[in-house]
Amino acid sequence: MKKIFLIDVIGSHCGMHYYDDAFSQILTNAGFEVHVLSNYNTSKEKAYLPLIFRKNKFLSLFLMFYAYIKLFFHMLKNNKHCTYIYLCYGELYDLFFMTLSVINKDIIYDVHEVHALKYADDSKIASFFEHYYKKLAKTIIYHSERTKHIIEQTSKGITLLFV
């Protein structure tokens, strides 16, 4: 049975754990062994990542680096035996976590927003995301026509999956 790890840094911070539960249930029903690497407890597993969104910015940065290191070593240990799906929301911290594709070139990016709507399409942040998708992504799961259109304009040869 193929293992799939869903990586969700936001998780319970804004209610995305409901999406994680639904997505993992669909994958489980399709015959995959699914594990969620997030900041909340599932019915099967305890939280793997810390909640990095704190009022104290220093603590948030420390927890973000800690989460990155945990994921880094997780991928070093498991990347030949499983598939990783990283849930991307187009926020600045996503750029940091997307560098994990250096370890695992076959990460699937589940893109909820190509870049957060607070960033203009011609901003530096948006151009960084375009660069990451163009250079690092092989497969992208998208959820809207807007996301599909932007990715098709900036990145050729990427497999796009609609959910």
PDB file of C-alpha atoms in Angstrom:
ATOM      1  CA  MET A   1       0.000   0.000   0.000  1.00  0.00           C
ATOM      2  CA  LYS A   2       1.395   3.407  -1.010  1.00  0.00           C
ATOM      3  CA  LYS A   3       1.865   5.927   1.812  1.00  0.00           C
ATOM      4  CA  ILE A   4       0.846   9.540   1.378  1.00  0.00           C
ATOM      5  CA  PHE A   5       1.802  12.290   3.808  1.00  0.00           C
ATOM      6  CA  LEU A   6      -0.265  15.499   3.748  1.00  0.00           C
ATOM      7  CA  ILE A   7       1.799  18.436   5.003  1.00  0.00           C
ATOM      8  CA  ASP A   8      -0.368  21.255   6.335  1.00  0.00           C
ATOM      9  CA  VAL A   9       1.388  24.003   8.262  1.00  0.00           C
ATOM     10  CA  ILE A  10      -1.840  25.984   8.865  1.00  0.00           C
ATOM     11  CA  GLY A  11      -4.055  23.079   9.987  1.00  0.00           C
ATOM     12  CA  SER A  12      -6.283  24.050  12.880  1.00  0.00           C
ATOM     13  CA  HIS A  13      -5.142  27.706  12.830  1.00  0.00           C
ATOM     14  CA  CYS A  14      -7.861  28.596  10.316  1.00  0.00           C
ATOM     15  CA  GLY A  15      -9.950  25.447  10.051  1.00  0.00           C
ATOM     16  CA  MET A  16      -8.093  23.739   7.212  1.00  0.00           C
ATOM     17  CA  HIS A  17      -7.980  20.551   9.265  1.00  0.00           C
ATOM     18  CA  TYR A  18     -11.500  19.861   7.966  1.00  0.00           C
ATOM     19  CA  TYR A  19     -10.094  19.846   4.427  1.00  0.00           C
ATOM     20  CA  ASP A  20      -7.234  17.580   5.566  1.00  0.00           C
ATOM     21  CA  ASP A  21      -9.688  15.113   7.117  1.00  0.00           C
ATOM     22  CA  ALA A  22     -11.897  15.040   4.019  1.00  0.00           C
ATOM     23  CA  PHE A  23      -8.966  14.743   1.596  1.00  0.00           C
ATOM     24  CA  SER A  24      -7.287  11.999   3.626  1.00  0.00           C
ATOM     25  CA  GLN A  25     -10.592  10.097   3.808  1.00  0.00           C
ATOM     26  CA  ILE A  26     -10.944  10.211   0.008  1.00  0.00           C
ATOM     27  CA  LEU A  27      -7.372   8.977  -0.434  1.00  0.00           C
ATOM     28  CA  THR A  28      -7.881   6.261   2.183  1.00  0.00           C
ATOM     29  CA  ASN A  29     -11.031   5.084   0.397  1.00  0.00           C
ATOM     30  CA  ALA A  30      -8.962   4.907  -2.817  1.00  0.00           C
ATOM     31  CA  GLY A  31      -6.596   2.454  -1.112  1.00  0.00           C
ATOM     32  CA  PHE A  32      -3.774   4.679   0.153  1.00  0.00           C
ATOM     33  CA  GLU A  33      -2.296   4.794   3.636  1.00  0.00           C
ATOM     34  CA  VAL A  34      -2.590   8.483   4.574  1.00  0.00           C
ATOM     35  CA  HIS A  35      -0.889  10.385   7.388  1.00  0.00           C
ATOM     36  CA  VAL A  36      -1.446  14.067   8.137  1.00  0.00           C
ATOM     37  CA  LEU A  37       1.584  16.084   9.228  1.00  0.00           C
ATOM     38  CA  SER A  38      -0.074  19.112  10.769  1.00  0.00           C
ATOM     39  CA  ASN A  39      -0.617  20.988  14.027  1.00  0.00           C
ATOM     40  CA  TYR A  40      -3.747  19.191  15.208  1.00  0.00           C
ATOM     41  CA  ASN A  41      -4.671  15.764  16.497  1.00  0.00           C
ATOM     42  CA  THR A  42      -6.433  13.477  14.059  1.00  0.00           C
ATOM     43  CA  SER A  43      -8.495  10.526  15.173  1.00  0.00           C
ATOM     44  CA  LYS A  44      -5.461   8.288  14.506  1.00  0.00           C
ATOM     45  CA  GLU A  45      -2.442  10.471  15.299  1.00  0.00           C
ATOM     46  CA  LYS A  46      -1.310  13.273  17.546  1.00  0.00           C
ATOM     47  CA  ALA A  47      -0.140  16.612  16.149  1.00  0.00           C
ATOM     48  CA  TYR A  48       3.170  16.356  14.287  1.00  0.00           C
ATOM     49  CA  LEU A  49       3.893  20.060  13.771  1.00  0.00           C
ATOM     50  CA  PRO A  50       3.692  22.900  16.275  1.00  0.00           C
ATOM     51  CA  LEU A  51       1.245  25.756  15.803  1.00  0.00           C
ATOM     52  CA  ILE A  52       3.607  28.415  14.427  1.00  0.00           C
ATOM     53  CA  PHE A  53       1.145  31.283  14.506  1.00  0.00           C
ATOM     54  CA  ARG A  54       1.719  33.058  17.824  1.00  0.00           C
ATOM     55  CA  LYS A  55       1.527  36.624  19.028  1.00  0.00           C
ATOM     56  CA  ASN A  56       5.214  36.482  19.896  1.00  0.00           C
ATOM     57  CA  LYS A  57       7.032  36.784  16.530  1.00  0.00           C
ATOM     58  CA  PHE A  58      10.311  35.382  17.877  1.00  0.00           C
ATOM     59  CA  LEU A  59       8.533  32.273  19.141  1.00  0.00           C
ATOM     60  CA  SER A  60       6.706  31.937  15.807  1.00  0.00           C
ATOM     61  CA  LEU A  61       9.994  32.058  13.889  1.00  0.00           C
ATOM     62  CA  PHE A  62      11.565  29.522  16.226  1.00  0.00           C
ATOM     63  CA  LEU A  63       8.585  27.157  15.829  1.00  0.00           C
ATOM     64  CA  MET A  64       8.656  27.608  12.046  1.00  0.00           C
ATOM     65  CA  PHE A  65      12.322  26.548  11.907  1.00  0.00           C
ATOM     66  CA  TYR A  66      11.581  23.667  14.266  1.00  0.00           C
ATOM     67  CA  ALA A  67       8.730  22.502  12.003  1.00  0.00           C
ATOM     68  CA  TYR A  68      10.993  22.803   8.963  1.00  0.00           C
ATOM     69  CA  ILE A  69      13.695  20.680  10.595  1.00  0.00           C
ATOM     70  CA  LYS A  70      11.132  18.027  11.594  1.00  0.00           C
ATOM     71  CA  LEU A  71       9.828  17.870   8.027  1.00  0.00           C
ATOM     72  CA  PHE A  72      13.365  17.872   6.612  1.00  0.00           C
ATOM     73  CA  PHE A  73      14.360  14.804   8.597  1.00  0.00           C
ATOM     74  CA  HIS A  74      10.995  13.131   7.964  1.00  0.00           C
ATOM     75  CA  MET A  75      11.609  13.455   4.229  1.00  0.00           C
ATOM     76  CA  LEU A  76      15.181  12.242   4.484  1.00  0.00           C
ATOM     77  CA  LYS A  77      13.938   9.125   6.220  1.00  0.00           C
ATOM     78  CA  ASN A  78      10.818   8.407   4.143  1.00  0.00           C
ATOM     79  CA  ASN A  79      10.969  10.088   0.736  1.00  0.00           C
ATOM     80  CA  LYS A  80      11.734   6.933  -1.272  1.00  0.00           C
ATOM     81  CA  HIS A  81       8.794   5.047   0.157  1.00  0.00           C
ATOM     82  CA  CYS A  82       5.960   7.561  -0.038  1.00  0.00           C
ATOM     83  CA  THR A  83       4.388  10.604  -1.633  1.00  0.00           C
ATOM     84  CA  TYR A  84       4.221  14.037  -0.014  1.00  0.00           C
ATOM     85  CA  ILE A  85       1.467  16.557  -0.691  1.00  0.00           C
ATOM     86  CA  TYR A  86       2.207  20.077   0.560  1.00  0.00           C
ATOM     87  CA  LEU A  87      -0.824  22.321   1.073  1.00  0.00           C
ATOM     88  CA  CYS A  88       0.163  25.760  -0.194  1.00  0.00           C
ATOM     89  CA  TYR A  89      -1.822  28.902   0.623  1.00  0.00           C
ATOM     90  CA  GLY A  90       0.425  31.440  -1.123  1.00  0.00           C
ATOM     91  CA  GLU A  91       1.747  32.982   2.071  1.00  0.00           C
ATOM     92  CA  LEU A  92       5.353  34.032   2.623  1.00  0.00           C
ATOM     93  CA  TYR A  93       6.110  31.111   4.942  1.00  0.00           C
ATOM     94  CA  ASP A  94       5.074  28.726   2.118  1.00  0.00           C
ATOM     95  CA  LEU A  95       8.114  29.846   0.117  1.00  0.00           C
ATOM     96  CA  PHE A  96      10.302  28.688   2.999  1.00  0.00           C
ATOM     97  CA  PHE A  97       8.621  25.288   3.294  1.00  0.00           C
ATOM     98  CA  MET A  98       8.579  24.772  -0.471  1.00  0.00           C
ATOM     99  CA  THR A  99      12.379  24.543  -0.409  1.00  0.00           C
ATOM    100  CA  LEU A 100      11.869  21.034   0.982  1.00  0.00           C
ATOM    101  CA  SER A 101      11.535  19.958  -2.641  1.00  0.00           C
ATOM    102  CA  VAL A 102      15.337  19.940  -2.687  1.00  0.00           C
ATOM    103  CA  ILE A 103      15.066  16.678  -0.723  1.00  0.00           C
ATOM    104  CA  ASN A 104      12.039  15.263  -2.515  1.00  0.00           C
ATOM    105  CA  LYS A 105      11.642  16.393  -6.113  1.00  0.00           C
ATOM    106  CA  ASP A 106       8.248  14.736  -6.431  1.00  0.00           C
ATOM    107  CA  ILE A 107       6.286  16.732  -3.863  1.00  0.00           C
ATOM    108  CA  ILE A 108       2.770  17.426  -5.057  1.00  0.00           C
ATOM    109  CA  TYR A 109       1.663  20.979  -4.303  1.00  0.00           C
ATOM    110  CA  ASP A 110      -1.989  21.391  -3.329  1.00  0.00           C
ATOM    111  CA  VAL A 111      -2.342  25.058  -4.276  1.00  0.00           C
ATOM    112  CA  HIS A 112      -5.257  26.870  -2.677  1.00  0.00           C
ATOM    113  CA  GLU A 113      -3.920  30.240  -3.863  1.00  0.00           C
ATOM    114  CA  VAL A 114      -0.968  30.710  -6.242  1.00  0.00           C
ATOM    115  CA  HIS A 115      -0.019  33.626  -4.033  1.00  0.00           C
ATOM    116  CA  ALA A 116      -2.085  35.200  -1.296  1.00  0.00           C
ATOM    117  CA  LEU A 117      -4.542  37.786  -2.558  1.00  0.00           C
ATOM    118  CA  LYS A 118      -2.877  40.429  -0.396  1.00  0.00           C
ATOM    119  CA  TYR A 119       0.106  40.315  -2.786  1.00  0.00           C
ATOM    120  CA  ALA A 120      -0.304  42.019  -6.154  1.00  0.00           C
ATOM    121  CA  ASP A 121       0.215  39.876  -9.250  1.00  0.00           C
ATOM    122  CA  ASP A 122       3.319  41.900 -10.107  1.00  0.00           C
ATOM    123  CA  SER A 123       4.850  41.898  -6.602  1.00  0.00           C
ATOM    124  CA  LYS A 124       8.197  40.311  -5.675  1.00  0.00           C
ATOM    125  CA  ILE A 125       6.408  37.677  -3.589  1.00  0.00           C
ATOM    126  CA  ALA A 126       4.227  36.693  -6.555  1.00  0.00           C
ATOM    127  CA  SER A 127       7.298  36.419  -8.777  1.00  0.00           C
ATOM    128  CA  PHE A 128       9.003  34.179  -6.197  1.00  0.00           C
ATOM    129  CA  PHE A 129       5.981  31.864  -6.229  1.00  0.00           C
ATOM    130  CA  GLU A 130       5.995  31.810 -10.035  1.00  0.00           C
ATOM    131  CA  HIS A 131       9.698  30.898  -9.953  1.00  0.00           C
ATOM    132  CA  TYR A 132       9.114  28.111  -7.414  1.00  0.00           C
ATOM    133  CA  TYR A 133       6.266  26.615  -9.432  1.00  0.00           C
ATOM    134  CA  LYS A 134       8.277  26.842 -12.641  1.00  0.00           C
ATOM    135  CA  LYS A 135      11.472  25.312 -11.185  1.00  0.00           C
ATOM    136  CA  LEU A 136      10.276  22.977  -8.437  1.00  0.00           C
ATOM    137  CA  ALA A 137       6.766  21.739  -9.162  1.00  0.00           C
ATOM    138  CA  LYS A 138       5.952  18.742 -11.311  1.00  0.00           C
ATOM    139  CA  THR A 139       2.367  18.208 -10.156  1.00  0.00           C
ATOM    140  CA  ILE A 140      -0.080  20.782  -8.813  1.00  0.00           C
ATOM    141  CA  ILE A 141      -3.551  20.239  -7.406  1.00  0.00           C
ATOM    142  CA  TYR A 142      -5.658  23.343  -7.987  1.00  0.00           C
ATOM    143  CA  HIS A 143      -9.113  24.392  -6.804  1.00  0.00           C
ATOM    144  CA  SER A 144     -10.106  27.348  -9.000  1.00  0.00           C
ATOM    145  CA  GLU A 145      -9.951  28.536 -12.596  1.00  0.00           C
ATOM    146  CA  ARG A 146      -7.976  31.588 -11.452  1.00  0.00           C
ATOM    147  CA  THR A 147      -5.232  29.364 -10.022  1.00  0.00           C
ATOM    148  CA  LYS A 148      -5.217  27.165 -13.123  1.00  0.00           C
ATOM    149  CA  HIS A 149      -4.963  30.189 -15.427  1.00  0.00           C
ATOM    150  CA  ILE A 150      -2.025  31.719 -13.525  1.00  0.00           C
ATOM    151  CA  ILE A 151      -0.120  28.429 -13.375  1.00  0.00           C
ATOM    152  CA  GLU A 152      -0.690  27.716 -17.057  1.00  0.00           C
ATOM    153  CA  GLN A 153       0.652  31.171 -17.954  1.00  0.00           C
ATOM    154  CA  THR A 154       3.795  30.894 -15.859  1.00  0.00           C
ATOM    155  CA  SER A 155       4.728  27.211 -15.823  1.00  0.00           C
ATOM    156  CA  LYS A 156       4.760  24.826 -18.756  1.00  0.00           C
ATOM    157  CA  GLY A 157       4.944  21.054 -18.456  1.00  0.00           C
ATOM    158  CA  ILE A 158       3.324  20.782 -15.022  1.00  0.00           C
ATOM    159  CA  THR A 159       0.673  18.156 -14.451  1.00  0.00           C
ATOM    160  CA  LEU A 160      -2.479  19.890 -13.184  1.00  0.00           C
ATOM    161  CA  LEU A 161      -5.121  18.038 -11.159  1.00  0.00           C
ATOM    162  CA  PHE A 162      -8.464  19.661 -10.357  1.00  0.00           C
ATOM    163  CA  VAL A 163     -10.094  19.012  -6.984  1.00  0.00           C
TER     164      VAL A 163
END
